[in-house]
XYZ file of C-alpha atoms in Angstrom:
362
model
C -4.452 10.347 -35.500
C -5.204 13.014 -32.896
C -2.211 14.296 -30.979
C -2.781 13.640 -27.238
C -1.151 16.988 -26.411
C -3.858 18.711 -28.514
C -6.571 16.858 -26.603
C -5.161 18.052 -23.301
C -4.999 21.630 -24.599
C -8.578 21.467 -25.916
C -9.864 20.123 -22.602
C -8.243 23.065 -20.795
C -9.254 25.587 -23.514
C -12.352 24.334 -25.402
C -13.405 25.897 -28.682
C -16.389 28.306 -28.530
C -18.984 25.712 -29.595
C -17.273 22.680 -28.109
C -18.613 21.008 -24.971
C -16.579 18.002 -23.884
C -19.200 17.009 -21.308
C -21.720 16.275 -24.092
C -19.727 13.195 -25.058
C -21.197 10.197 -23.227
C -17.836 8.437 -23.390
C -16.167 11.420 -21.786
C -18.854 11.612 -19.068
C -18.380 7.918 -18.280
C -14.613 8.368 -18.040
C -15.041 11.371 -15.739
C -17.381 9.363 -13.499
C -15.033 6.388 -13.414
C -12.048 8.580 -12.565
C -14.036 10.496 -9.944
C -15.259 7.290 -8.311
C -11.780 5.832 -8.328
C -10.367 8.944 -6.700
C -13.100 8.981 -4.014
C -12.528 5.326 -3.146
C -8.787 5.812 -3.010
C -9.167 8.919 -0.834
C -11.250 6.972 1.717
C -8.608 4.234 1.915
C -5.859 6.834 2.159
C -7.628 8.753 4.931
C -7.663 5.594 7.040
C -3.955 5.135 6.334
C -3.213 8.734 7.341
C -5.173 8.388 10.576
C -3.172 5.297 11.479
C 0.103 6.985 10.551
C -0.576 10.007 12.721
C 0.109 8.059 15.910
C 3.600 7.058 14.713
C 6.121 9.453 16.283
C 9.149 8.041 14.468
C 9.753 6.977 10.901
C 12.431 5.192 8.885
C 14.894 7.245 6.875
C 17.878 5.931 4.878
C 20.914 8.234 4.740
C 24.696 8.418 4.583
C 26.864 10.433 6.974
C 29.877 11.013 4.730
C 30.482 11.068 1.004
C 31.263 7.576 -0.193
C 29.849 6.134 3.020
C 27.336 3.355 3.532
C 23.600 3.916 3.548
C 22.245 3.568 7.081
C 18.651 2.716 8.035
C 17.683 4.985 10.931
C 14.600 5.943 12.938
C 14.034 9.674 13.254
C 11.331 12.207 14.029
C 9.782 14.208 11.187
C 9.313 17.977 11.323
C 6.063 19.401 9.987
C 5.569 21.193 6.672
C 5.995 24.927 6.154
C 3.135 27.108 4.924
C 3.287 25.987 1.268
C 4.467 22.437 1.842
C 2.802 19.072 2.398
C 3.909 16.134 4.523
C 3.572 12.912 2.525
C 3.456 9.354 3.843
C 5.639 7.692 1.227
C 4.413 4.522 -0.446
C 7.200 4.294 -3.046
C 10.391 6.140 -4.018
C 12.471 5.628 -7.133
C 16.224 5.305 -7.636
C 18.000 7.691 -10.026
C 21.649 7.965 -11.140
C 21.865 11.345 -9.417
C 21.506 9.489 -6.091
C 24.841 7.687 -6.369
C 26.489 10.770 -7.903
C 25.523 12.734 -4.804
C 26.750 9.983 -2.497
C 30.123 10.041 -4.284
C 30.539 13.707 -3.317
C 30.913 14.777 -6.953
C 27.562 16.498 -7.377
C 28.190 20.275 -7.145
C 24.879 21.261 -5.558
C 25.299 19.057 -2.475
C 28.206 19.975 -0.177
C 29.383 18.656 3.199
C 27.095 21.048 5.029
C 24.173 18.905 3.808
C 25.419 15.783 5.585
C 23.968 13.505 6.794
C 22.074 13.212 3.515
C 18.991 11.206 2.560
C 18.933 10.365 -1.181
C 15.777 10.178 -3.249
C 14.376 12.748 -5.678
C 10.918 11.386 -6.462
C 8.139 9.699 -4.530
C 4.483 8.760 -4.515
C 2.358 8.594 -1.416
C -0.526 9.986 0.590
C -0.842 13.523 1.954
C -0.703 13.416 5.740
C -0.734 17.107 6.690
C -0.740 20.394 4.785
C 0.831 23.757 5.492
C -1.450 26.684 6.296
C -1.284 28.170 2.781
C -1.630 24.957 0.770
C -4.682 25.118 -1.509
C -4.311 22.265 -4.013
C -4.203 19.221 -1.727
C -5.861 17.783 1.356
C -4.968 14.992 3.779
C -5.778 11.666 2.149
C -4.933 12.743 -1.407
C -2.785 10.302 -3.386
C 0.053 12.304 -4.949
C 3.389 11.988 -6.706
C 6.117 14.559 -6.956
C 9.727 15.635 -7.069
C 11.875 16.012 -3.962
C 14.288 19.007 -3.850
C 17.961 18.398 -4.638
C 18.649 18.387 -0.909
C 17.009 14.984 -0.809
C 14.686 13.020 1.405
C 12.900 10.456 -0.767
C 14.373 7.297 0.810
C 12.084 7.625 3.820
C 8.648 6.745 5.159
C 7.759 10.452 5.236
C 8.928 13.438 3.242
C 8.057 17.124 3.042
C 7.374 18.407 -0.471
C 6.725 21.806 -2.010
C 3.095 22.008 -3.104
C 4.216 23.308 -6.526
C 6.318 20.185 -7.169
C 3.428 17.741 -6.672
C 0.433 16.486 -8.675
C -2.483 14.143 -8.112
C -1.401 10.579 -8.789
C -2.682 9.186 -12.100
C -5.754 7.023 -11.518
C -4.484 4.253 -13.776
C -1.137 3.795 -12.006
C -0.173 2.220 -8.706
C 2.264 3.868 -6.302
C 5.301 1.987 -7.627
C 4.620 3.120 -11.188
C 3.826 6.680 -10.131
C 7.009 7.040 -8.078
C 9.056 6.146 -11.163
C 7.891 9.220 -13.077
C 8.587 12.625 -11.465
C 12.346 13.162 -11.886
C 12.983 11.006 -14.968
C 9.667 11.833 -16.636
C 10.052 15.581 -16.215
C 13.713 15.404 -17.265
C 12.575 13.800 -20.525
C 9.636 16.170 -20.969
C 11.647 19.333 -20.357
C 14.565 18.183 -22.496
C 12.381 17.329 -25.470
C 9.815 20.113 -25.381
C 10.840 22.985 -23.110
C 14.510 22.962 -24.173
C 14.549 21.012 -27.419
C 11.326 22.500 -28.848
C 10.528 19.144 -30.472
C 7.478 19.259 -32.747
C 5.256 16.753 -34.492
C 6.825 15.485 -37.707
C 10.404 16.165 -36.596
C 13.082 13.502 -36.091
C 14.872 13.028 -32.768
C 17.810 10.767 -31.947
C 17.709 9.680 -28.286
C 20.952 8.262 -26.925
C 20.350 5.845 -24.053
C 16.741 5.027 -24.833
C 16.388 2.126 -22.401
C 17.230 3.975 -19.182
C 14.981 5.841 -16.781
C 14.923 9.140 -18.685
C 15.403 7.528 -22.092
C 12.441 5.162 -21.943
C 10.149 8.054 -21.027
C 11.676 10.216 -23.768
C 10.839 7.657 -26.458
C 7.204 7.481 -25.356
C 6.787 11.245 -24.980
C 8.346 11.975 -28.370
C 6.056 9.437 -30.034
C 3.038 10.922 -28.250
C 3.997 14.289 -29.733
C 4.093 12.755 -33.208
C 7.855 12.809 -33.748
C 9.923 10.189 -35.547
C 12.175 8.528 -32.963
C 15.582 6.922 -33.410
C 17.343 5.559 -30.343
C 20.586 3.849 -29.365
C 20.562 0.975 -26.876
C 22.635 -2.095 -26.062
C 21.909 -5.471 -27.650
C 19.919 -6.800 -24.694
C 17.546 -3.808 -24.807
C 16.742 -3.685 -28.529
C 13.371 -5.441 -28.151
C 12.517 -3.290 -25.137
C 13.142 -0.068 -27.087
C 10.984 -1.329 -29.941
C 8.180 -2.113 -27.503
C 8.255 1.537 -26.401
C 7.461 2.639 -29.945
C 10.832 3.757 -31.299
C 10.785 3.891 -35.112
C 14.451 2.943 -35.484
C 16.406 1.093 -32.800
C 20.194 1.088 -33.180
C 22.259 -1.514 -31.332
C 25.341 0.519 -30.509
C 27.338 -2.653 -29.855
C 26.947 -3.870 -33.431
C 26.090 -0.705 -35.419
C 27.544 2.775 -35.785
C 24.593 5.070 -35.308
C 25.938 7.667 -37.750
C 25.501 5.101 -40.513
C 21.774 4.985 -39.761
C 20.816 8.459 -38.539
C 21.051 11.444 -40.906
C 19.789 15.049 -40.826
C 17.986 14.799 -37.499
C 16.213 17.799 -35.996
C 17.297 17.028 -32.447
C 19.797 14.914 -30.546
C 18.778 14.156 -26.962
C 22.092 13.185 -25.385
C 21.911 11.079 -22.219
C 25.358 9.480 -22.721
C 27.999 12.215 -23.383
C 31.636 11.573 -24.352
C 32.422 9.997 -27.712
C 28.733 9.434 -28.390
C 28.121 13.170 -28.334
C 31.154 13.952 -30.468
C 29.943 11.586 -33.168
C 26.460 13.113 -33.031
C 27.265 16.679 -34.092
C 27.470 15.805 -37.785
C 24.027 14.219 -37.762
C 22.183 17.458 -37.020
C 20.619 19.385 -39.851
C 21.165 23.160 -40.041
C 19.179 24.748 -37.245
C 19.039 21.479 -35.312
C 19.320 21.188 -31.532
C 21.559 19.136 -29.261
C 20.247 18.900 -25.703
C 22.023 17.136 -22.830
C 21.574 16.496 -19.128
C 25.322 15.913 -18.682
C 28.332 18.157 -19.405
C 27.765 21.408 -21.275
C 28.216 20.991 -25.042
C 30.590 23.304 -26.891
C 28.913 26.559 -27.922
C 31.721 27.231 -30.393
C 31.187 23.860 -32.056
C 27.456 24.486 -32.255
C 27.926 27.937 -33.781
C 30.355 26.612 -36.385
C 27.835 23.960 -37.459
C 24.841 26.277 -37.479
C 23.017 24.452 -34.679
C 22.115 25.165 -31.066
C 23.323 23.173 -28.073
C 22.581 23.312 -24.387
C 22.810 21.545 -21.058
C 19.946 21.790 -18.579
C 18.892 20.633 -15.136
C 15.346 19.470 -14.530
C 13.066 21.800 -12.579
C 10.107 20.647 -10.465
C 6.774 21.661 -11.982
C 3.543 20.239 -10.604
C 1.394 21.385 -13.543
C 3.767 19.777 -16.012
C 3.817 16.609 -13.918
C 0.007 16.557 -13.980
C 0.141 16.741 -17.783
C 2.502 13.765 -17.867
C 0.066 11.977 -15.568
C -2.756 12.609 -18.024
C -0.677 11.046 -20.785
C -0.160 8.015 -18.539
C -3.905 7.745 -17.925
C -4.475 8.035 -21.687
C -2.177 5.053 -22.258
C 0.498 7.135 -23.997
C 3.152 6.659 -21.322
C 3.871 3.670 -19.109
C 6.724 3.399 -16.596
C 8.726 0.204 -16.917
C 9.777 -1.172 -13.532
C 12.798 -3.458 -13.678
C 12.845 -4.255 -9.970
C 11.462 -3.233 -6.592
C 13.136 -3.372 -3.181
C 11.804 -2.647 0.307
C 13.014 0.656 1.731
C 15.334 -1.131 4.151
C 17.213 -2.576 1.143
C 17.927 0.812 -0.417
C 21.657 0.047 -0.566
C 21.059 -2.992 -2.785
C 18.649 -1.025 -4.966
C 21.120 1.821 -5.426
C 23.901 -0.653 -6.290
C 21.659 -2.175 -8.977
C 21.273 1.196 -10.717
C 24.922 2.138 -10.219
C 26.028 -1.008 -12.065
C 24.232 0.358 -15.123
C 22.284 -1.140 -18.021
C 18.947 -1.113 -16.207
C 15.793 -1.070 -18.314
C 13.449 1.606 -17.039
C 13.357 2.195 -13.292
C 14.188 0.582 -9.937
C 11.794 1.515 -7.134
C 11.739 1.301 -3.330
C 8.512 0.345 -1.572
C 7.359 1.499 1.872
C 4.836 -0.142 4.149
């Protein structure tokens, strides 16, 4: 079966005698996508025109660490030269949002208060900075918000380089679920973990926001995927394509997983400690949480690292192409209107969500 990553590479870099446009099926798909984008741009342009007369917008923020989320009406400043102002249609909830609100996230200090959570959104471009070249007003986009926040709002300013055209086959709710969690999975597996087709990866926490994308991306690459989930999410993990699903409540994963090429650790603690012995020589342990022990890794002949996701619009566009190809689908557990952001955040903070929780605007 053709690897979808190869197809993307070949489309960008065709072989000398290869002309993708000669395929009638490919021409039809291009026409369908082009028509869909044109129709959506017309609808979005009307939305932008209507939005332009609105001087104030809703933003949800907290004024002190540990404080309540407050729904407020504020004015929005315009974008800088390489930024775009987006009318938000949907914004997703991530665990980092409640970590920041707790005051325990190192990158966000008191000088950033009051703070608006929200690291990823989808929406419609309203205005562009003078040096923006990739987008125009009316474009449907999705992208990652900087760590200093702003996604829980009707409008947000984004860096042009952190944004991509929204996949044609997704709606705004689905698209908003992808940027932070999808790129965290993508970068952990491929940029950091160097996962290749034919290798075996053990993904801890495969039913969560990052985890459920990681399973799908690893399978799209052609890897063999093992994952740990709770009993209630076993069927969900199987539906994502995992080759082996381990119910950590009833099974010890080290009795199932052996000699894996990579451990993608989204859990930490005891789970990580029990995972070291499962790596083959030269294997990789990659985590989004605390830094793994370099001494332990060296002693075992493996590599280990912690990383933080970085916004990358080109990479996000590639993930979008996988979504349009049917290789990746966001799972939405629940949606809440923007004004109910506190309830949505509490849902994620309680844990054991399957996929993503998303806020809707308008």
